[in-house]
Structure formats: structure tokens, C-alpha cells
């Protein structure tokens, strides 16, 4: 339920806020667009290739539980994004509010998936792998760095306006996600069970 709820939150933001306002966020779709410009191959095929590659390394480095839950996450994302996008609804909202609302919704989506031991089948897979190798590596900060690298490479393809909006979104989104994930130790001290408890996560991955 957390994975499905997380993907509803994310796809709502992507379908109604991110895509209509051409905000390049440094994720898999942005990477596929960049690879398309460099290679000429079909964007959908490239996006599927990147997603498949991330699923494979998810299985290899994070284990079967993460892999199968990530498949659920991936299918949920495609289902809800296609549904929301097909509604063809455009919100006439100031771009600053768009960035704020989309950052909040997507950060919540990432948080729900990560704390359910699933990835969004994006570059958070790489961040999760690095975190499991060394728990001192911050997940949100790593996602921010990866997204910013993709955005910088995107300067070869996209206009400056989309990149600037994408950088603003990435910084706010990763800040909010970090704040949410940093609440985990406090929850453990208060006696609250967490699906992303450090010890149980390490055991599951092993």
C-alpha cells in the first residue's frame, strides 16, 4: 500500500506539474531524452533500457525483496502516470508553486517507496546500493548529486530555462526527502517500528 500510495503521489506531480511545465528533473526520462539526442534511438526504448538495467542491478545488489517490490513500484508508476496523463488536465499555477508542490509530492512518494524497502526504479537504486554498502552515505544527498550530474549533461540538449527549473526542483526535493528520511532514527528511539530499520534492512539484503 505504501508503494502504491507513493507512486500515486509521484505520478500526480509528474503528469500535472512536471511534464506540462517542462521541468527536467535529472531522472530516467531525462536520461533517455539525453541518450536519444546523442544516439537517435527511440526515447521509450531507451527509457525501458535504463529502467531494465536499474532493475537488474537492484536484484544483484539489493536482493529479491527490493527487486520484486521495485517491479510493483514500476508497474504502479506506469499505470497511474498513463491514467493521470490521459486526463489531459492542465493547472494554471505559478512556476514557483509548481516547483514547491511537485517537490513535496515527489519527496513523499520517494519516502513511502524507500521506507517500504522498494525503489522507484530510478537513480535512487544507485543511492540505495551505496547506502547499503556504507550507511554513512546519505540517500537523499546521493540522489541530488546524480540528478544534478544528469542536469549538467542535459545542457547539451535542453534549454537553460528547463535546466534552471530542474535544478531548483532537485535541490528542494532532495532537501525535503533528506528531512523525511532523517526522522527514522528518532522514530526508532521512540519505539516506533520502521520498515526501513537499519538492522532489518541489512539482514534482508544479506
Short mmCIF file of C-alpha atoms in Angstrom, two decimals:
data_model
loop_
_atom_site.label_atom_id
_atom_site.label_comp_id
_atom_site.label_asym_id
_atom_site.label_seq_id
_atom_site.Cartn_x
_atom_site.Cartn_y
_atom_site.Cartn_z
CA UNK A 1 0.00 0.00 0.00
CA UNK A 2 2.88 2.37 0.73
CA UNK A 3 4.45 1.65 -2.66
CA UNK A 4 1.14 2.26 -4.47
CA UNK A 5 0.42 5.42 -2.45
CA UNK A 6 3.96 6.67 -3.13
CA UNK A 7 3.57 6.18 -6.87
CA UNK A 8 0.19 7.90 -6.90
CA UNK A 9 1.81 10.91 -5.23
CA UNK A 10 4.72 10.94 -7.71
CA UNK A 11 2.71 10.34 -10.88
CA UNK A 12 0.20 13.05 -9.96
CA UNK A 13 3.09 15.51 -9.70
CA UNK A 14 4.75 14.31 -12.93
CA UNK A 15 1.56 14.23 -15.02
CA UNK A 16 0.03 17.51 -13.85
CA UNK A 17 3.04 19.62 -12.82
CA UNK A 18 6.46 18.40 -14.01
CA UNK A 19 5.75 17.40 -17.63
CA UNK A 20 3.38 20.28 -18.58
CA UNK A 21 5.88 22.83 -17.23
CA UNK A 22 8.87 21.14 -18.91
CA UNK A 23 10.86 20.71 -15.71
CA UNK A 24 13.88 18.49 -16.40
CA UNK A 25 14.45 16.64 -13.14
CA UNK A 26 17.52 14.52 -13.86
CA UNK A 27 15.69 11.20 -13.66
CA UNK A 28 15.38 8.24 -16.03
CA UNK A 29 13.16 10.11 -18.50
CA UNK A 30 15.65 12.98 -18.70
CA UNK A 31 18.46 10.48 -19.23
CA UNK A 32 16.50 8.80 -22.04
CA UNK A 33 16.00 12.17 -23.73
CA UNK A 34 19.72 12.87 -23.47
CA UNK A 35 20.64 9.45 -24.88
CA UNK A 36 18.12 9.98 -27.68
CA UNK A 37 19.83 13.23 -28.66
CA UNK A 38 23.22 11.52 -28.68
CA UNK A 39 22.22 8.23 -30.36
CA UNK A 40 18.98 8.86 -32.23
CA UNK A 41 17.30 5.78 -30.75
CA UNK A 42 13.64 5.78 -29.67
CA UNK A 43 13.07 7.60 -26.34
CA UNK A 44 10.64 4.99 -24.96
CA UNK A 45 13.05 2.17 -25.84
CA UNK A 46 15.93 3.99 -24.15
CA UNK A 47 13.82 4.67 -21.03
CA UNK A 48 12.88 0.98 -20.88
CA UNK A 49 16.54 0.03 -21.32
CA UNK A 50 17.67 2.28 -18.46
CA UNK A 51 14.82 1.02 -16.24
CA UNK A 52 15.67 -2.61 -17.05
CA UNK A 53 19.34 -2.01 -16.29
CA UNK A 54 18.43 -0.45 -12.93
CA UNK A 55 16.14 -3.38 -12.10
CA UNK A 56 18.95 -5.85 -12.83
CA UNK A 57 21.45 -4.10 -10.55
CA UNK A 58 18.65 -3.78 -7.97
CA UNK A 59 18.31 -7.59 -7.98
CA UNK A 60 22.09 -8.15 -7.88
CA UNK A 61 22.97 -5.66 -5.14
CA UNK A 62 19.78 -5.22 -3.08
CA UNK A 63 18.22 -8.69 -3.16
CA UNK A 64 14.95 -10.30 -4.24
CA UNK A 65 12.70 -8.36 -1.86
CA UNK A 66 13.80 -5.00 -3.25
CA UNK A 67 13.65 -6.39 -6.80
CA UNK A 68 10.06 -7.66 -6.63
CA UNK A 69 8.81 -4.62 -4.74
CA UNK A 70 10.54 -2.41 -7.29
CA UNK A 71 8.69 -4.22 -10.07
CA UNK A 72 5.43 -3.44 -8.25
CA UNK A 73 6.59 0.16 -7.98
CA UNK A 74 7.45 0.30 -11.67
CA UNK A 75 4.09 -1.14 -12.78
CA UNK A 76 2.23 1.20 -10.41
CA UNK A 77 4.11 4.17 -11.82
CA UNK A 78 3.29 3.30 -15.44
CA UNK A 79 -0.38 2.62 -14.63
CA UNK A 80 -1.05 5.80 -12.67
CA UNK A 81 1.09 8.07 -14.85
CA UNK A 82 -0.70 6.93 -18.01
CA UNK A 83 -4.07 7.38 -16.29
CA UNK A 84 -3.34 10.88 -14.96
CA UNK A 85 -1.66 11.99 -18.18
CA UNK A 86 -4.60 10.76 -20.27
CA UNK A 87 -6.93 13.11 -18.38
CA UNK A 88 -5.14 15.99 -20.14
CA UNK A 89 -5.68 18.38 -17.23
CA UNK A 90 -3.50 21.48 -17.03
CA UNK A 91 -3.22 23.52 -13.85
CA UNK A 92 -2.55 27.19 -14.46
CA UNK A 93 -0.21 27.66 -11.49
CA UNK A 94 2.76 29.96 -10.92
CA UNK A 95 6.03 28.15 -11.70
CA UNK A 96 7.34 28.71 -8.16
CA UNK A 97 4.27 26.99 -6.72
CA UNK A 98 4.65 24.21 -9.29
CA UNK A 99 8.22 23.54 -8.11
CA UNK A 100 7.17 23.62 -4.44
CA UNK A 101 4.13 21.35 -4.82
CA UNK A 102 5.88 18.88 -7.14
CA UNK A 103 8.90 18.68 -4.81
CA UNK A 104 6.64 17.90 -1.84
CA UNK A 105 4.57 15.28 -3.66
CA UNK A 106 7.57 13.51 -5.20
CA UNK A 107 9.57 13.59 -1.96
CA UNK A 108 6.60 11.94 -0.21
CA UNK A 109 6.45 9.34 -2.98
CA UNK A 110 10.14 8.53 -2.72
CA UNK A 111 9.90 8.36 1.08
CA UNK A 112 6.98 5.91 1.01
CA UNK A 113 8.73 3.62 -1.51
CA UNK A 114 12.13 3.70 0.20
CA UNK A 115 10.67 3.02 3.66
CA UNK A 116 8.75 0.08 2.16
CA UNK A 117 12.08 -1.43 1.01
CA UNK A 118 11.42 -0.62 -2.64
CA UNK A 119 12.97 1.69 -5.16
CA UNK A 120 11.16 3.93 -7.61
CA UNK A 121 13.23 2.19 -10.32
CA UNK A 122 15.04 5.44 -10.88
CA UNK A 123 18.52 6.54 -9.91
CA UNK A 124 17.54 6.07 -6.27
CA UNK A 125 18.61 2.45 -6.91
CA UNK A 126 22.23 3.60 -7.08
CA UNK A 127 21.79 5.70 -3.94
CA UNK A 128 20.28 2.75 -2.06
CA UNK A 129 23.12 0.44 -3.11
CA UNK A 130 25.75 2.92 -1.93
CA UNK A 131 23.86 3.41 1.35
CA UNK A 132 23.76 -0.35 1.99
CA UNK A 133 27.48 -0.59 1.29
CA UNK A 134 28.16 2.27 3.68
CA UNK A 135 25.30 3.54 5.85
CA UNK A 136 27.12 6.85 6.30
CA UNK A 137 26.32 7.68 2.67
CA UNK A 138 23.17 9.79 2.66
CA UNK A 139 20.46 8.56 0.25
CA UNK A 140 18.87 11.96 -0.44
CA UNK A 141 22.22 13.69 -0.98
CA UNK A 142 23.35 10.95 -3.39
CA UNK A 143 20.11 11.26 -5.39
CA UNK A 144 20.64 15.02 -5.53
CA UNK A 145 24.20 14.59 -6.86
CA UNK A 146 23.12 12.06 -9.52
CA UNK A 147 20.23 14.26 -10.67
CA UNK A 148 22.47 17.33 -10.87
CA UNK A 149 25.01 15.39 -12.97
CA UNK A 150 22.26 14.41 -15.41
CA UNK A 151 21.04 18.01 -15.47
CA UNK A 152 24.50 19.34 -16.24
CA UNK A 153 24.84 16.84 -19.10
CA UNK A 154 21.39 17.98 -20.21
CA UNK A 155 22.78 21.40 -21.04
CA UNK A 156 23.96 19.77 -24.27
CA UNK A 157 20.32 19.17 -25.22
CA UNK A 158 17.85 21.24 -23.22
CA UNK A 159 17.34 24.97 -22.91
CA UNK A 160 18.66 26.88 -19.91
CA UNK A 161 15.14 27.61 -18.64
CA UNK A 162 14.26 23.94 -18.20
CA UNK A 163 17.60 23.24 -16.54
CA UNK A 164 17.25 26.13 -14.08
CA UNK A 165 13.78 24.93 -13.11
CA UNK A 166 15.14 21.39 -12.79
CA UNK A 167 17.99 22.48 -10.51
CA UNK A 168 15.56 24.39 -8.26
CA UNK A 169 13.27 21.36 -8.13
CA UNK A 170 16.15 18.94 -7.42
CA UNK A 171 17.55 21.00 -4.55
CA UNK A 172 14.14 21.43 -2.88
CA UNK A 173 13.03 17.83 -3.48
CA UNK A 174 16.26 16.31 -2.14
CA UNK A 175 16.17 18.65 0.89
CA UNK A 176 12.62 17.54 1.75
CA UNK A 177 13.45 13.86 1.20
CA UNK A 178 16.51 14.14 3.45
CA UNK A 179 14.38 15.71 6.21
CA UNK A 180 11.85 12.87 5.94
CA UNK A 181 14.47 10.11 5.95
CA UNK A 182 16.35 11.75 8.84
CA UNK A 183 13.27 11.17 11.00
CA UNK A 184 13.96 7.39 11.06
CA UNK A 185 16.44 7.35 13.99
CA UNK A 186 14.03 9.45 16.08
CA UNK A 187 11.23 7.02 15.31
CA UNK A 188 13.35 4.09 16.49
CA UNK A 189 14.21 5.86 19.74
CA UNK A 190 10.52 6.43 20.34
CA UNK A 191 9.88 2.72 19.94
CA UNK A 192 8.23 3.02 16.55
CA UNK A 193 8.85 0.11 14.20
CA UNK A 194 10.18 1.16 10.84
CA UNK A 195 10.07 -0.87 7.65
CA UNK A 196 13.42 0.64 6.83
CA UNK A 197 15.03 -0.19 10.18
CA UNK A 198 18.79 -0.32 9.65
CA UNK A 199 19.37 -3.75 11.22
CA UNK A 200 16.45 -5.48 9.50
CA UNK A 201 17.39 -3.92 6.16
CA UNK A 202 20.95 -5.22 6.40
CA UNK A 203 19.70 -8.72 7.27
CA UNK A 204 17.25 -8.70 4.37
CA UNK A 205 19.88 -7.64 1.88
CA UNK A 206 22.26 -10.32 3.11
#
